[in-house]
mmCIF file of N, CA and C in Angstrom:
data_model
loop_
_atom_site.group_PDB
_atom_site.id
_atom_site.type_symbol
_atom_site.label_atom_id
_atom_site.label_comp_id
_atom_site.label_asym_id
_atom_site.label_seq_id
_atom_site.Cartn_x
_atom_site.Cartn_y
_atom_site.Cartn_z
ATOM 1 N N MET A 1 14.267 20.901 -8.984
ATOM 2 C CA MET A 1 13.989 19.896 -7.976
ATOM 3 C C MET A 1 12.923 20.424 -7.016
ATOM 4 N N ALA A 2 11.967 19.574 -6.720
ATOM 5 C CA ALA A 2 10.860 19.970 -5.848
ATOM 6 C C ALA A 2 11.309 20.043 -4.395
ATOM 7 N N LYS A 3 10.726 20.985 -3.692
ATOM 8 C CA LYS A 3 11.007 21.112 -2.261
ATOM 9 C C LYS A 3 10.266 20.010 -1.516
ATOM 10 N N PRO A 4 10.814 19.554 -0.386
ATOM 11 C CA PRO A 4 10.132 18.498 0.378
ATOM 12 C C PRO A 4 8.894 19.023 1.097
ATOM 13 N N SER A 5 7.920 18.144 1.263
ATOM 14 C CA SER A 5 6.716 18.477 2.018
ATOM 15 C C SER A 5 7.069 18.670 3.488
ATOM 16 N N VAL A 6 6.177 19.311 4.212
ATOM 17 C CA VAL A 6 6.329 19.509 5.655
ATOM 18 C C VAL A 6 5.387 18.538 6.347
ATOM 19 N N GLU A 7 5.861 17.874 7.392
ATOM 20 C CA GLU A 7 4.989 16.986 8.148
ATOM 21 C C GLU A 7 4.981 17.363 9.620
ATOM 22 N N THR A 8 3.796 17.296 10.219
ATOM 23 C CA THR A 8 3.607 17.522 11.644
ATOM 24 C C THR A 8 3.260 16.165 12.236
ATOM 25 N N TYR A 9 3.978 15.766 13.262
ATOM 26 C CA TYR A 9 3.853 14.415 13.805
ATOM 27 C C TYR A 9 4.132 14.414 15.308
ATOM 28 N N TYR A 10 3.838 13.280 15.950
ATOM 29 C CA TYR A 10 4.019 13.128 17.393
ATOM 30 C C TYR A 10 5.100 12.083 17.637
ATOM 31 N N GLU A 11 6.099 12.463 18.436
ATOM 32 C CA GLU A 11 7.200 11.535 18.709
ATOM 33 C C GLU A 11 7.808 11.855 20.065
ATOM 34 N N GLU A 12 8.107 10.823 20.822
ATOM 35 C CA GLU A 12 8.749 10.962 22.129
ATOM 36 C C GLU A 12 8.004 11.940 23.041
ATOM 37 N N GLY A 13 6.676 11.884 23.012
ATOM 38 C CA GLY A 13 5.863 12.704 23.896
ATOM 39 C C GLY A 13 5.712 14.159 23.505
ATOM 40 N N GLN A 14 6.116 14.510 22.272
ATOM 41 C CA GLN A 14 6.012 15.906 21.831
ATOM 42 C C GLN A 14 5.549 15.984 20.384
ATOM 43 N N TRP A 15 4.808 17.054 20.088
ATOM 44 C CA TRP A 15 4.449 17.354 18.710
ATOM 45 C C TRP A 15 5.634 18.042 18.048
ATOM 46 N N ARG A 16 5.880 17.696 16.788
ATOM 47 C CA ARG A 16 7.043 18.204 16.052
ATOM 48 C C ARG A 16 6.666 18.493 14.600
ATOM 49 N N SER A 17 7.471 19.301 13.944
ATOM 50 C CA SER A 17 7.322 19.544 12.505
ATOM 51 C C SER A 17 8.693 19.467 11.863
ATOM 52 N N ARG A 18 8.737 18.860 10.676
ATOM 53 C CA ARG A 18 10.000 18.739 9.931
ATOM 54 C C ARG A 18 9.703 18.666 8.446
ATOM 55 N N ARG A 19 10.727 18.874 7.681
ATOM 56 C CA ARG A 19 10.633 18.687 6.239
ATOM 57 C C ARG A 19 10.915 17.217 5.957
ATOM 58 N N GLN A 20 10.109 16.619 5.105
ATOM 59 C CA GLN A 20 10.287 15.200 4.820
ATOM 60 C C GLN A 20 11.679 14.950 4.266
ATOM 61 N N GLY A 21 12.220 13.813 4.642
ATOM 62 C CA GLY A 21 13.562 13.453 4.213
ATOM 63 C C GLY A 21 14.631 13.871 5.205
ATOM 64 N N THR A 22 14.236 14.587 6.261
ATOM 65 C CA THR A 22 15.187 14.975 7.299
ATOM 66 C C THR A 22 14.796 14.288 8.604
ATOM 67 N N ASP A 23 15.757 14.097 9.473
ATOM 68 C CA ASP A 23 15.495 13.505 10.780
ATOM 69 C C ASP A 23 15.285 14.564 11.842
ATOM 70 N N THR A 24 15.759 15.765 11.578
ATOM 71 C CA THR A 24 15.729 16.826 12.578
ATOM 72 C C THR A 24 14.526 17.741 12.373
ATOM 73 N N PRO A 25 13.659 17.856 13.397
ATOM 74 C CA PRO A 25 12.529 18.777 13.275
ATOM 75 C C PRO A 25 12.984 20.234 13.344
ATOM 76 N N PHE A 26 12.243 21.116 12.666
ATOM 77 C CA PHE A 26 12.556 22.549 12.763
ATOM 78 C C PHE A 26 11.761 23.205 13.877
ATOM 79 N N ALA A 27 10.754 22.493 14.414
ATOM 80 C CA ALA A 27 9.965 23.018 15.537
ATOM 81 C C ALA A 27 9.550 21.846 16.419
ATOM 82 N N VAL A 28 9.656 22.043 17.740
ATOM 83 C CA VAL A 28 9.324 20.991 18.701
ATOM 84 C C VAL A 28 8.553 21.605 19.853
ATOM 85 N N GLY A 29 7.512 20.891 20.311
ATOM 86 C CA GLY A 29 6.806 21.285 21.519
ATOM 87 C C GLY A 29 5.529 22.050 21.264
ATOM 88 N N GLY A 30 4.837 22.309 22.360
ATOM 89 C CA GLY A 30 3.550 22.990 22.277
ATOM 90 C C GLY A 30 2.441 21.994 22.028
ATOM 91 N N SER A 31 1.248 22.506 21.874
ATOM 92 C CA SER A 31 0.089 21.652 21.621
ATOM 93 C C SER A 31 0.081 21.204 20.159
ATOM 94 N N ARG A 32 -0.804 20.270 19.881
ATOM 95 C CA ARG A 32 -0.963 19.808 18.499
ATOM 96 C C ARG A 32 -1.336 20.982 17.592
ATOM 97 N N ALA A 33 -2.276 21.809 18.041
ATOM 98 C CA ALA A 33 -2.722 22.949 17.230
ATOM 99 C C ALA A 33 -1.582 23.934 16.972
ATOM 100 N N GLU A 34 -0.772 24.193 17.992
ATOM 101 C CA GLU A 34 0.357 25.118 17.825
ATOM 102 C C GLU A 34 1.363 24.564 16.821
ATOM 103 N N GLN A 35 1.639 23.275 16.903
ATOM 104 C CA GLN A 35 2.604 22.673 15.991
ATOM 105 C C GLN A 35 2.046 22.603 14.572
ATOM 106 N N GLN A 36 0.739 22.361 14.447
ATOM 107 C CA GLN A 36 0.126 22.374 13.122
ATOM 108 C C GLN A 36 0.246 23.761 12.498
ATOM 109 N N GLN A 37 0.086 24.792 13.301
ATOM 110 C CA GLN A 37 0.216 26.155 12.785
ATOM 111 C C GLN A 37 1.640 26.406 12.289
ATOM 112 N N ARG A 38 2.624 25.964 13.040
ATOM 113 C CA ARG A 38 4.027 26.139 12.613
ATOM 114 C C ARG A 38 4.297 25.388 11.309
ATOM 115 N N GLY A 39 3.786 24.162 11.239
ATOM 116 C CA GLY A 39 3.966 23.378 10.019
ATOM 117 C C GLY A 39 3.269 24.009 8.832
ATOM 118 N N ARG A 40 2.043 24.496 9.051
ATOM 119 C CA ARG A 40 1.274 25.141 7.982
ATOM 120 C C ARG A 40 1.995 26.390 7.476
ATOM 121 N N GLN A 41 2.513 27.199 8.389
ATOM 122 C CA GLN A 41 3.223 28.415 7.989
ATOM 123 C C GLN A 41 4.455 28.081 7.155
ATOM 124 N N ALA A 42 5.189 27.048 7.547
ATOM 125 C CA ALA A 42 6.381 26.648 6.787
ATOM 126 C C ALA A 42 5.980 26.135 5.405
ATOM 127 N N ALA A 43 4.911 25.328 5.337
ATOM 128 C CA ALA A 43 4.451 24.796 4.053
ATOM 129 C C ALA A 43 3.962 25.914 3.136
ATOM 130 N N GLN A 44 3.246 26.874 3.692
ATOM 131 C CA GLN A 44 2.781 28.006 2.892
ATOM 132 C C GLN A 44 3.953 28.824 2.376
ATOM 133 N N ARG A 45 4.925 29.075 3.224
ATOM 134 C CA ARG A 45 6.101 29.850 2.838
ATOM 135 C C ARG A 45 6.893 29.139 1.733
ATOM 136 N N ASP A 46 7.011 27.792 1.856
ATOM 137 C CA ASP A 46 7.775 27.015 0.877
ATOM 138 C C ASP A 46 6.957 26.637 -0.356
ATOM 139 N N GLY A 47 5.625 26.793 -0.278
ATOM 140 C CA GLY A 47 4.767 26.405 -1.396
ATOM 141 C C GLY A 47 4.718 24.902 -1.594
ATOM 142 N N VAL A 48 4.582 24.159 -0.483
ATOM 143 C CA VAL A 48 4.574 22.696 -0.542
ATOM 144 C C VAL A 48 3.367 22.131 0.201
ATOM 145 N N GLU A 49 3.271 20.825 0.260
ATOM 146 C CA GLU A 49 2.190 20.144 0.961
ATOM 147 C C GLU A 49 2.505 20.050 2.455
ATOM 148 N N HIS A 50 1.457 20.164 3.275
ATOM 149 C CA HIS A 50 1.580 19.986 4.729
ATOM 150 C C HIS A 50 0.835 18.707 5.082
ATOM 151 N N ILE A 51 1.550 17.759 5.672
ATOM 152 C CA ILE A 51 0.996 16.464 6.046
ATOM 153 C C ILE A 51 0.904 16.415 7.568
ATOM 154 N N ILE A 52 -0.274 16.066 8.076
ATOM 155 C CA ILE A 52 -0.497 15.994 9.524
ATOM 156 C C ILE A 52 -0.790 14.542 9.882
ATOM 157 N N LYS A 53 -0.063 14.037 10.894
ATOM 158 C CA LYS A 53 -0.211 12.646 11.315
ATOM 159 C C LYS A 53 -0.743 12.565 12.738
ATOM 160 N N ASN A 54 -1.487 11.502 13.020
ATOM 161 C CA ASN A 54 -1.931 11.186 14.377
ATOM 162 C C ASN A 54 -0.734 10.673 15.176
ATOM 163 N N PRO A 55 -0.872 10.571 16.494
ATOM 164 C CA PRO A 55 0.229 10.015 17.287
ATOM 165 C C PRO A 55 0.669 8.616 16.841
ATOM 166 N N ASP A 56 -0.240 7.843 16.229
ATOM 167 C CA ASP A 56 0.139 6.497 15.773
ATOM 168 C C ASP A 56 0.785 6.505 14.384
ATOM 169 N N GLY A 57 0.989 7.687 13.799
ATOM 170 C CA GLY A 57 1.689 7.813 12.521
ATOM 171 C C GLY A 57 0.803 7.788 11.290
ATOM 172 N N VAL A 58 -0.492 7.627 11.471
ATOM 173 C CA VAL A 58 -1.426 7.594 10.341
ATOM 174 C C VAL A 58 -1.700 9.021 9.863
ATOM 175 N N ILE A 59 -1.624 9.224 8.558
ATOM 176 C CA ILE A 59 -1.913 10.542 7.984
ATOM 177 C C ILE A 59 -3.403 10.822 8.124
ATOM 178 N N VAL A 60 -3.730 11.966 8.724
ATOM 179 C CA VAL A 60 -5.130 12.344 8.913
ATOM 180 C C VAL A 60 -5.536 13.550 8.072
ATOM 181 N N GLN A 61 -4.544 14.285 7.580
ATOM 182 C CA GLN A 61 -4.877 15.477 6.796
ATOM 183 C C GLN A 61 -3.702 15.842 5.906
ATOM 184 N N ARG A 62 -4.039 16.315 4.695
ATOM 185 C CA ARG A 62 -3.041 16.820 3.747
ATOM 186 C C ARG A 62 -3.570 18.137 3.197
ATOM 187 N N ASN A 63 -2.722 19.142 3.190
ATOM 188 C CA ASN A 63 -3.088 20.445 2.637
ATOM 189 C C ASN A 63 -1.993 20.880 1.682
ATOM 190 N N SER A 64 -2.383 21.272 0.491
ATOM 191 C CA SER A 64 -1.411 21.684 -0.506
ATOM 192 C C SER A 64 -1.338 23.203 -0.589
ATOM 193 N N TYR A 65 -0.142 23.715 -0.510
ATOM 194 C CA TYR A 65 0.096 25.151 -0.658
ATOM 195 C C TYR A 65 1.044 25.390 -1.830
ATOM 196 N N GLN A 66 0.990 24.485 -2.801
ATOM 197 C CA GLN A 66 1.882 24.581 -3.946
ATOM 198 C C GLN A 66 1.503 25.781 -4.795
ATOM 199 N N HIS A 67 2.505 26.468 -5.253
ATOM 200 C CA HIS A 67 2.304 27.654 -6.094
ATOM 201 C C HIS A 67 2.219 27.198 -7.542
ATOM 202 N N GLU A 68 1.015 26.850 -7.951
ATOM 203 C CA GLU A 68 0.808 26.372 -9.311
ATOM 204 C C GLU A 68 0.400 27.535 -10.203
ATOM 205 N N PRO A 69 0.895 27.549 -11.429
ATOM 206 C CA PRO A 69 0.491 28.625 -12.337
ATOM 207 C C PRO A 69 -0.995 28.527 -12.668
ATOM 208 N N LEU A 70 -1.593 29.662 -12.932
ATOM 209 C CA LEU A 70 -2.997 29.688 -13.314
ATOM 210 C C LEU A 70 -3.155 29.043 -14.676
ATOM 211 N N PRO A 71 -4.281 28.364 -14.932
ATOM 212 C CA PRO A 71 -4.474 27.782 -16.257
ATOM 213 C C PRO A 71 -4.586 28.874 -17.309
ATOM 214 N N PRO A 72 -4.193 28.578 -18.533
ATOM 215 C CA PRO A 72 -4.279 29.607 -19.574
ATOM 216 C C PRO A 72 -5.722 30.020 -19.813
ATOM 217 N N GLN A 73 -5.906 31.280 -20.090
ATOM 218 C CA GLN A 73 -7.244 31.801 -20.356
ATOM 219 C C GLN A 73 -7.560 31.666 -21.836
ATOM 220 N N ASN A 74 -8.816 31.421 -22.091
ATOM 221 C CA ASN A 74 -9.259 31.336 -23.475
ATOM 222 C C ASN A 74 -9.279 32.759 -24.024
ATOM 223 N N THR A 75 -8.535 33.015 -25.089
ATOM 224 C CA THR A 75 -8.403 34.368 -25.635
ATOM 225 C C THR A 75 -9.239 34.576 -26.889
ATOM 226 N N ARG A 76 -10.187 33.743 -27.144
ATOM 227 C CA ARG A 76 -11.033 33.912 -28.351
ATOM 228 C C ARG A 76 -12.008 35.020 -28.191
#
């Protein structure tokens, strides 16, 4: 089963980060840049996508940190 993506969003006057599918953020507060860093670190650690939203909820950036296997090398 795939791990959920991490999203950084603005709600109730604060920047927050959470794993998609949950209501509870794992990080709250600070500037947008600080919260994006927390979200990015969690996404990198989990090997998932990091989704960043504007205060109005529109997705403005997606970054993938998925740990994909390298393509097979040609052995001829």
